[in-house]
Short mmCIF file of C-alpha atoms in Angstrom, two decimals:
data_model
loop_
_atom_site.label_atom_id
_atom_site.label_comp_id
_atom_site.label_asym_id
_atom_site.label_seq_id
_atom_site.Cartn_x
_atom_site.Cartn_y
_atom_site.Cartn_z
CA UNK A 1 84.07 -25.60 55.39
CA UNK A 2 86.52 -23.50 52.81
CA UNK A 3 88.29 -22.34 55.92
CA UNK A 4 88.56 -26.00 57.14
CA UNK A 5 90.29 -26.83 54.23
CA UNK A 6 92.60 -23.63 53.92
CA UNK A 7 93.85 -24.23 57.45
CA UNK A 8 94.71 -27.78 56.24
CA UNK A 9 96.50 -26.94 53.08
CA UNK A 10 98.03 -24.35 54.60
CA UNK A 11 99.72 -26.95 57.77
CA UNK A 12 100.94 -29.54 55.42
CA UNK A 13 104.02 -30.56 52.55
CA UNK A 14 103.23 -27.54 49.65
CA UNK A 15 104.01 -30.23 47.35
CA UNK A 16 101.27 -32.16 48.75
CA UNK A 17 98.94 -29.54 48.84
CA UNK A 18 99.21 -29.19 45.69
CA UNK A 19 98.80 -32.95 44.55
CA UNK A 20 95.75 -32.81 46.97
CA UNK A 21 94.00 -29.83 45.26
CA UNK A 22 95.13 -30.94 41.72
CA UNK A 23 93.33 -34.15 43.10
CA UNK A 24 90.11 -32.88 43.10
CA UNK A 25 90.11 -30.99 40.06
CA UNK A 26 90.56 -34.27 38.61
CA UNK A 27 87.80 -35.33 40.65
CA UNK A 28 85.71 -32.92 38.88
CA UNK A 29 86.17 -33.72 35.72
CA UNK A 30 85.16 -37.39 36.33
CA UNK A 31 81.85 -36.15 37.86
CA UNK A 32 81.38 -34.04 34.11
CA UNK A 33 82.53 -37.31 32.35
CA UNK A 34 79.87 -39.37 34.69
CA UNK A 35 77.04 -37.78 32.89
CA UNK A 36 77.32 -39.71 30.29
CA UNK A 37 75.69 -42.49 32.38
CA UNK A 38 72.62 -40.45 32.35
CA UNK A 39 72.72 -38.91 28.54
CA UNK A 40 73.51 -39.92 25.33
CA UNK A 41 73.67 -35.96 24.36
CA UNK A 42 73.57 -32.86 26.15
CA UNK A 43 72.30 -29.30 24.61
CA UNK A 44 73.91 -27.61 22.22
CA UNK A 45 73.76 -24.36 23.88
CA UNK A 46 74.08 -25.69 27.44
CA UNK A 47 77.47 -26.91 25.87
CA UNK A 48 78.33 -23.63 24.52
CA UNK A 49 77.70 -21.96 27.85
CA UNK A 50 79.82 -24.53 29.90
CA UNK A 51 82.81 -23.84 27.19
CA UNK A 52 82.35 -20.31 27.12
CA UNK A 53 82.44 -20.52 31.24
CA UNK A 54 85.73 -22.51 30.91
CA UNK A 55 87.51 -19.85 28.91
CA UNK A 56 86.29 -17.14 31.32
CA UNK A 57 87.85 -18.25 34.49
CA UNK A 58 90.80 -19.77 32.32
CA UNK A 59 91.04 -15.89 31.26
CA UNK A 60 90.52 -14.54 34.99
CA UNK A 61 92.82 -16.76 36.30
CA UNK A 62 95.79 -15.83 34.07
CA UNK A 63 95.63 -12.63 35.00
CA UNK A 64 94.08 -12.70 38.58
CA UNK A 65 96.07 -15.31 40.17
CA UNK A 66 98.92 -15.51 37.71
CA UNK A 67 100.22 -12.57 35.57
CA UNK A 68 99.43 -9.88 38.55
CA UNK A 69 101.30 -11.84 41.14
CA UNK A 70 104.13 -12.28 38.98
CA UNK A 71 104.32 -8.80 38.08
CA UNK A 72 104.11 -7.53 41.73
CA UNK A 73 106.72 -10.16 42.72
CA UNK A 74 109.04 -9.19 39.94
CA UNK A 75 112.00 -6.48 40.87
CA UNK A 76 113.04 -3.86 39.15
CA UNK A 77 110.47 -0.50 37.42
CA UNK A 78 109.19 -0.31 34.58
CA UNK A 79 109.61 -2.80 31.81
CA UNK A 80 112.14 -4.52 33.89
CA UNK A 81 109.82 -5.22 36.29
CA UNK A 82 106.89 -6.61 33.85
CA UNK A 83 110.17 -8.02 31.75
CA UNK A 84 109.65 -11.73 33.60
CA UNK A 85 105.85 -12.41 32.85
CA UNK A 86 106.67 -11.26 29.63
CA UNK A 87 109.30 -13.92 28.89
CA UNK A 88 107.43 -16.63 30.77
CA UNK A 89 104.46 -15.98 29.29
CA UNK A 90 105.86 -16.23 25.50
CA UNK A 91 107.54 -19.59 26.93
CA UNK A 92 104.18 -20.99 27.70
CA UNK A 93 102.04 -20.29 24.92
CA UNK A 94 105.33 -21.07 22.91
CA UNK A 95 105.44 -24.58 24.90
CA UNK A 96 101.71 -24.99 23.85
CA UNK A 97 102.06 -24.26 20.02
CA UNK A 98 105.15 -26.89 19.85
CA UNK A 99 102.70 -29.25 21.19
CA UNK A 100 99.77 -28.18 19.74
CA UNK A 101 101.51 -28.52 16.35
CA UNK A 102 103.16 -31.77 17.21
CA UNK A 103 101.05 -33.86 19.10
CA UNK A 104 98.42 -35.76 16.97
CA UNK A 105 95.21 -34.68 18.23
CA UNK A 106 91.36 -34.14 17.85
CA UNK A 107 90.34 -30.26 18.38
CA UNK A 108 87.48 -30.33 20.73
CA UNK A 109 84.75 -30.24 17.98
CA UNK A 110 86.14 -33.73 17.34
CA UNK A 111 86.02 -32.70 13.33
CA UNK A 112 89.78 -31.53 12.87
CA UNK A 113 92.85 -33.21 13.34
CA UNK A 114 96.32 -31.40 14.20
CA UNK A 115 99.67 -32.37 15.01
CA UNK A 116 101.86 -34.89 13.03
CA UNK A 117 100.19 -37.26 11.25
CA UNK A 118 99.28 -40.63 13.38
CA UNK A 119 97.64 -44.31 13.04
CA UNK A 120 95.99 -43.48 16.45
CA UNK A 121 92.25 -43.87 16.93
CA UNK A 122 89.88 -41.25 17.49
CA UNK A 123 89.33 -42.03 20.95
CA UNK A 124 92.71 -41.14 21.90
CA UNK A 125 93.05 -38.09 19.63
CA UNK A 126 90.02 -36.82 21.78
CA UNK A 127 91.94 -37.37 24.98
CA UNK A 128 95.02 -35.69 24.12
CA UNK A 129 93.09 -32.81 22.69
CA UNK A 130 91.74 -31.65 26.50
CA UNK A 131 95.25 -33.21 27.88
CA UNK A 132 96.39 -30.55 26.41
CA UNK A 133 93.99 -28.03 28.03
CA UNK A 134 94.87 -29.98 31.15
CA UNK A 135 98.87 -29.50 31.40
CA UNK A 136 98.70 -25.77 32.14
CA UNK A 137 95.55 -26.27 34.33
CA UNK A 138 97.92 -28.28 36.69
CA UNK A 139 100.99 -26.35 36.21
CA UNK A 140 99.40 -23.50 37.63
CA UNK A 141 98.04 -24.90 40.26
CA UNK A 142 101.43 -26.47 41.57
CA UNK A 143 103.30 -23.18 40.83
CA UNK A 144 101.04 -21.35 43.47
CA UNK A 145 101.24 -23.48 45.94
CA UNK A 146 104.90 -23.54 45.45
CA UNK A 147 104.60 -19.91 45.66
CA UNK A 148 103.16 -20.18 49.24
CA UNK A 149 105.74 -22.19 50.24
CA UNK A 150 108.67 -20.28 49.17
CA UNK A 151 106.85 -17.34 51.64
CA UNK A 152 106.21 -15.02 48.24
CA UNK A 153 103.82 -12.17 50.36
CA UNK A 154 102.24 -11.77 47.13
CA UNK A 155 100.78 -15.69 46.93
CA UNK A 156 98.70 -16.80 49.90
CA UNK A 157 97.38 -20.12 50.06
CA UNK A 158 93.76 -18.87 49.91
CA UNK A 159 94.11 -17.62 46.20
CA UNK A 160 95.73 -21.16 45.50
CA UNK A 161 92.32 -22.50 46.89
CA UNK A 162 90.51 -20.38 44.96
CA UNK A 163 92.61 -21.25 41.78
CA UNK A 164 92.08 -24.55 41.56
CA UNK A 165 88.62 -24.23 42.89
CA UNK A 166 87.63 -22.21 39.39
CA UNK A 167 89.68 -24.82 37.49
CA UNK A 168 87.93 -27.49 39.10
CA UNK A 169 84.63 -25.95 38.71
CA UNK A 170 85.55 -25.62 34.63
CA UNK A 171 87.05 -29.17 34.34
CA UNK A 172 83.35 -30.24 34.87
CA UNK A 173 82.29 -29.19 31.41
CA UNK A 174 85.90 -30.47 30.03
CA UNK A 175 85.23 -33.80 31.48
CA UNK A 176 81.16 -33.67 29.25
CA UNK A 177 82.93 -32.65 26.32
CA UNK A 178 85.28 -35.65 25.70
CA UNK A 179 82.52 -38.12 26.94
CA UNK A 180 79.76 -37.14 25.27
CA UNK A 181 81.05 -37.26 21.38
CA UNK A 182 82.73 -40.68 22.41
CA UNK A 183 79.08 -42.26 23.84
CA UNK A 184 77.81 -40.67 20.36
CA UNK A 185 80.20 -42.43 18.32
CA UNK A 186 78.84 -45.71 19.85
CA UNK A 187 81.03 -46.21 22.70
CA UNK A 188 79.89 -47.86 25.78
CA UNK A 189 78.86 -45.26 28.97
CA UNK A 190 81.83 -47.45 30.67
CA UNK A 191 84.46 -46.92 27.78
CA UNK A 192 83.14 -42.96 27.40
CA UNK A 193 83.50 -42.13 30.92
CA UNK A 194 87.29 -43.81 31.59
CA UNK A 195 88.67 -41.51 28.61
CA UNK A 196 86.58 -38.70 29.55
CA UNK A 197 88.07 -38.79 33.11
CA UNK A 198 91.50 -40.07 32.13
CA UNK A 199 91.80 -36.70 30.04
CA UNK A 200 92.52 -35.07 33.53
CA UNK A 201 95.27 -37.93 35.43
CA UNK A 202 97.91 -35.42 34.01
CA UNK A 203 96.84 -32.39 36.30
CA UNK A 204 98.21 -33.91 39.52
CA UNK A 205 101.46 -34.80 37.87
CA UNK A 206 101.67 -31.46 36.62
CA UNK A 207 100.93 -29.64 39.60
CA UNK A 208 103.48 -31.78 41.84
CA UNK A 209 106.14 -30.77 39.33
CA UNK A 210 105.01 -26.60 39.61
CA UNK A 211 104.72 -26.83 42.97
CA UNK A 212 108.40 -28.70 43.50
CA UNK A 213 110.32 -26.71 40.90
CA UNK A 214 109.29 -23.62 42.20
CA UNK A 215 109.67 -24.42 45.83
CA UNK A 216 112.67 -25.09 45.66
CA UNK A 217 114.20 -22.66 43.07
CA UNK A 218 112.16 -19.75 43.71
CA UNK A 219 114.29 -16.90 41.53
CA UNK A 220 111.82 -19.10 38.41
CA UNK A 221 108.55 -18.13 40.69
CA UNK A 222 107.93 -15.10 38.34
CA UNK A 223 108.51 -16.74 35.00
CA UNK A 224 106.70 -19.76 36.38
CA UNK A 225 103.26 -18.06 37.37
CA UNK A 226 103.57 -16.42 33.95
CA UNK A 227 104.13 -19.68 31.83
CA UNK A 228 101.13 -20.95 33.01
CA UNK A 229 99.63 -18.15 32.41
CA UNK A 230 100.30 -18.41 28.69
CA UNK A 231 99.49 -22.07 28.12
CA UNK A 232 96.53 -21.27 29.62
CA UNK A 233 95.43 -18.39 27.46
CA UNK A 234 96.76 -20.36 24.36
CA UNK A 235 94.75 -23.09 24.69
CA UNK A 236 91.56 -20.44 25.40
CA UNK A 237 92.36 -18.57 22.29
CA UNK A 238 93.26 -21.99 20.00
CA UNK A 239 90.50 -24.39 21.18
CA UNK A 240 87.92 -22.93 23.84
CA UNK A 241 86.45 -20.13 22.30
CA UNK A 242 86.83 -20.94 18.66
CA UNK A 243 84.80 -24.22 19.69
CA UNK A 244 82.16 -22.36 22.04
CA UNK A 245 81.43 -19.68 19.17
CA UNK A 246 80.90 -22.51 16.30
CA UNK A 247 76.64 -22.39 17.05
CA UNK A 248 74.50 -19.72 15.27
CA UNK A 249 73.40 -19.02 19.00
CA UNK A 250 76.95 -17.47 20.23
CA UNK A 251 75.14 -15.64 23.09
CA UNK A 252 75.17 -18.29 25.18
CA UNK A 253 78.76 -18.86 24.91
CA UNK A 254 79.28 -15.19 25.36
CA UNK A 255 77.20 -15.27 28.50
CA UNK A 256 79.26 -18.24 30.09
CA UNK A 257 82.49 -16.95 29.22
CA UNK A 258 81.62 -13.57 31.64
CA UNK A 259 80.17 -15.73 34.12
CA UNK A 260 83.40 -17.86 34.80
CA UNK A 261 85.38 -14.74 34.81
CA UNK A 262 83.27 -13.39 37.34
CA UNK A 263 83.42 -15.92 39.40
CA UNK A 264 86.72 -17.06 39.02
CA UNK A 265 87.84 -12.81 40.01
CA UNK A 266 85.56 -13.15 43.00
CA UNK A 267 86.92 -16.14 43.98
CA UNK A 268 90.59 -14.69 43.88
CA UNK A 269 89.74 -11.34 45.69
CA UNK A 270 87.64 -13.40 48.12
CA UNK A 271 89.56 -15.98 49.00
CA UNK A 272 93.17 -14.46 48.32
#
């Protein structure tokens, strides 16, 4: 079946590989979101474990998929070669404090508010708390299949598979965690599951964008690959583990978090 689908991706427009797999990660998230048709709450520490599992393939994939590849694609010895990811990495996590700082939103405990102050209700804070978890998500998968395209030997379009198959696979708990405090709060299953799934309608646009810059100016691959890679790990560091360690019962969290980075390396090695 995964082979089915590599062949595929691998025959058509990179640009709309990439909307395809962004697609489904979307896809995913809905299914997390649909739960709340079926629960009012979920477990505390089944929660923790799901966040903890996001951060850990968010983690493996920064480096797996992005930082190593732009490293190895980089010219140059030494620090000039690393010099690249370096700079595109402090432009993503830079990109994600700027709008982390001014964007009003809900961190995902749904008990602090950051950004500029804003009349906007709750519900929508929530959203554009994991939109912002989302943004990178997408970005990264565009940029690697952009990377495929551009023939980069160092991206194949196996490991772009693979990366947004782990990103899929932790938009599930992503999509539970915006749906669930919203049904809480009194909001109709209906209601609950649009925002929790609407959260994730930015990932395709983001990954067309990735995947078309980089196609088609591919001296930014390196820098690209590595900006991801720093939104990413910003938003792990700011909101996903901060939120999955709040419980007395952090072993759970701790659990999940090497779990997705287990799976999210295997997947890269395996696939890639």
């Amino acid at each position: 079946m995964m082979d089915h689908v590599i062949n595929y991706l691998s025959e058509i427009n990179p640009v709309l590989a990439a909307l395809y797999a962004s697609i489904f990660t979307w896809l995913v998230t809905a299914l997390g979101a649909a739960f709340v048709f079926f629960f009012k709450t979920m477990n505390r520490n089944f929660l923790d474990s799901m966040l903890g599992f996001t951060g850990g393939v968010m983690v493996a994939a920064s480096i797996w998929s992005l930082l190593i590849p732009a490293i190895e694609m980089s010219e140059g010895e030494g620090f000039m070669q690393v010099l690249p990811a370096v700079i595109g990495f402090l432009m993503g996590t830079g990109f994600l404090f700027a709008l982390d700082k001014l964007l009003p939103h809900f961190h995902v405990n749904f008990k602090q508010v950051e950004g500029v102050k804003s009349p906007w209700q709750k519900t929508t804070l929530l959203v554009l708390a994991i939109t912002l978890h989302n943004i990178p998500e997408g970005l990264a998968v565009g940029v690697l299949f952009g990377a495929v395209a551009a023939g980069v030997p160092e991206a194949s379009i196996g490991g772009a598979v693979a990366l947004a198959v782990g990103i899929g696979l932790q938009n599930f708990p992503e999509g539970i965690a915006v749906a669930m405090p919203l049904r809480r709060m009194g909001i109709s299953r209906r209601k609950s599951f649009y925002y929790g799934q609407l959260s994730a309608v930015v990932e395709p646009m983001a990954a067309v964008l990735g995947a078309f810059a980089v196609a088609f100016f591919t001296p930014l691959l390196p820098y690209a690959l590595a900006f991801a890679a720093g939104a990413m790990m910003f938003v792990v560091v700011e909101e996903v583990i901060p939120e999955a360690q709040q419980n007395k019962d952090s072993d759970w969290a701790t659990l999940g978090f090497i779990g997705g980075f287990i799976l999210m390396m295997s997947l890269d090695v395996v696939l890639g």
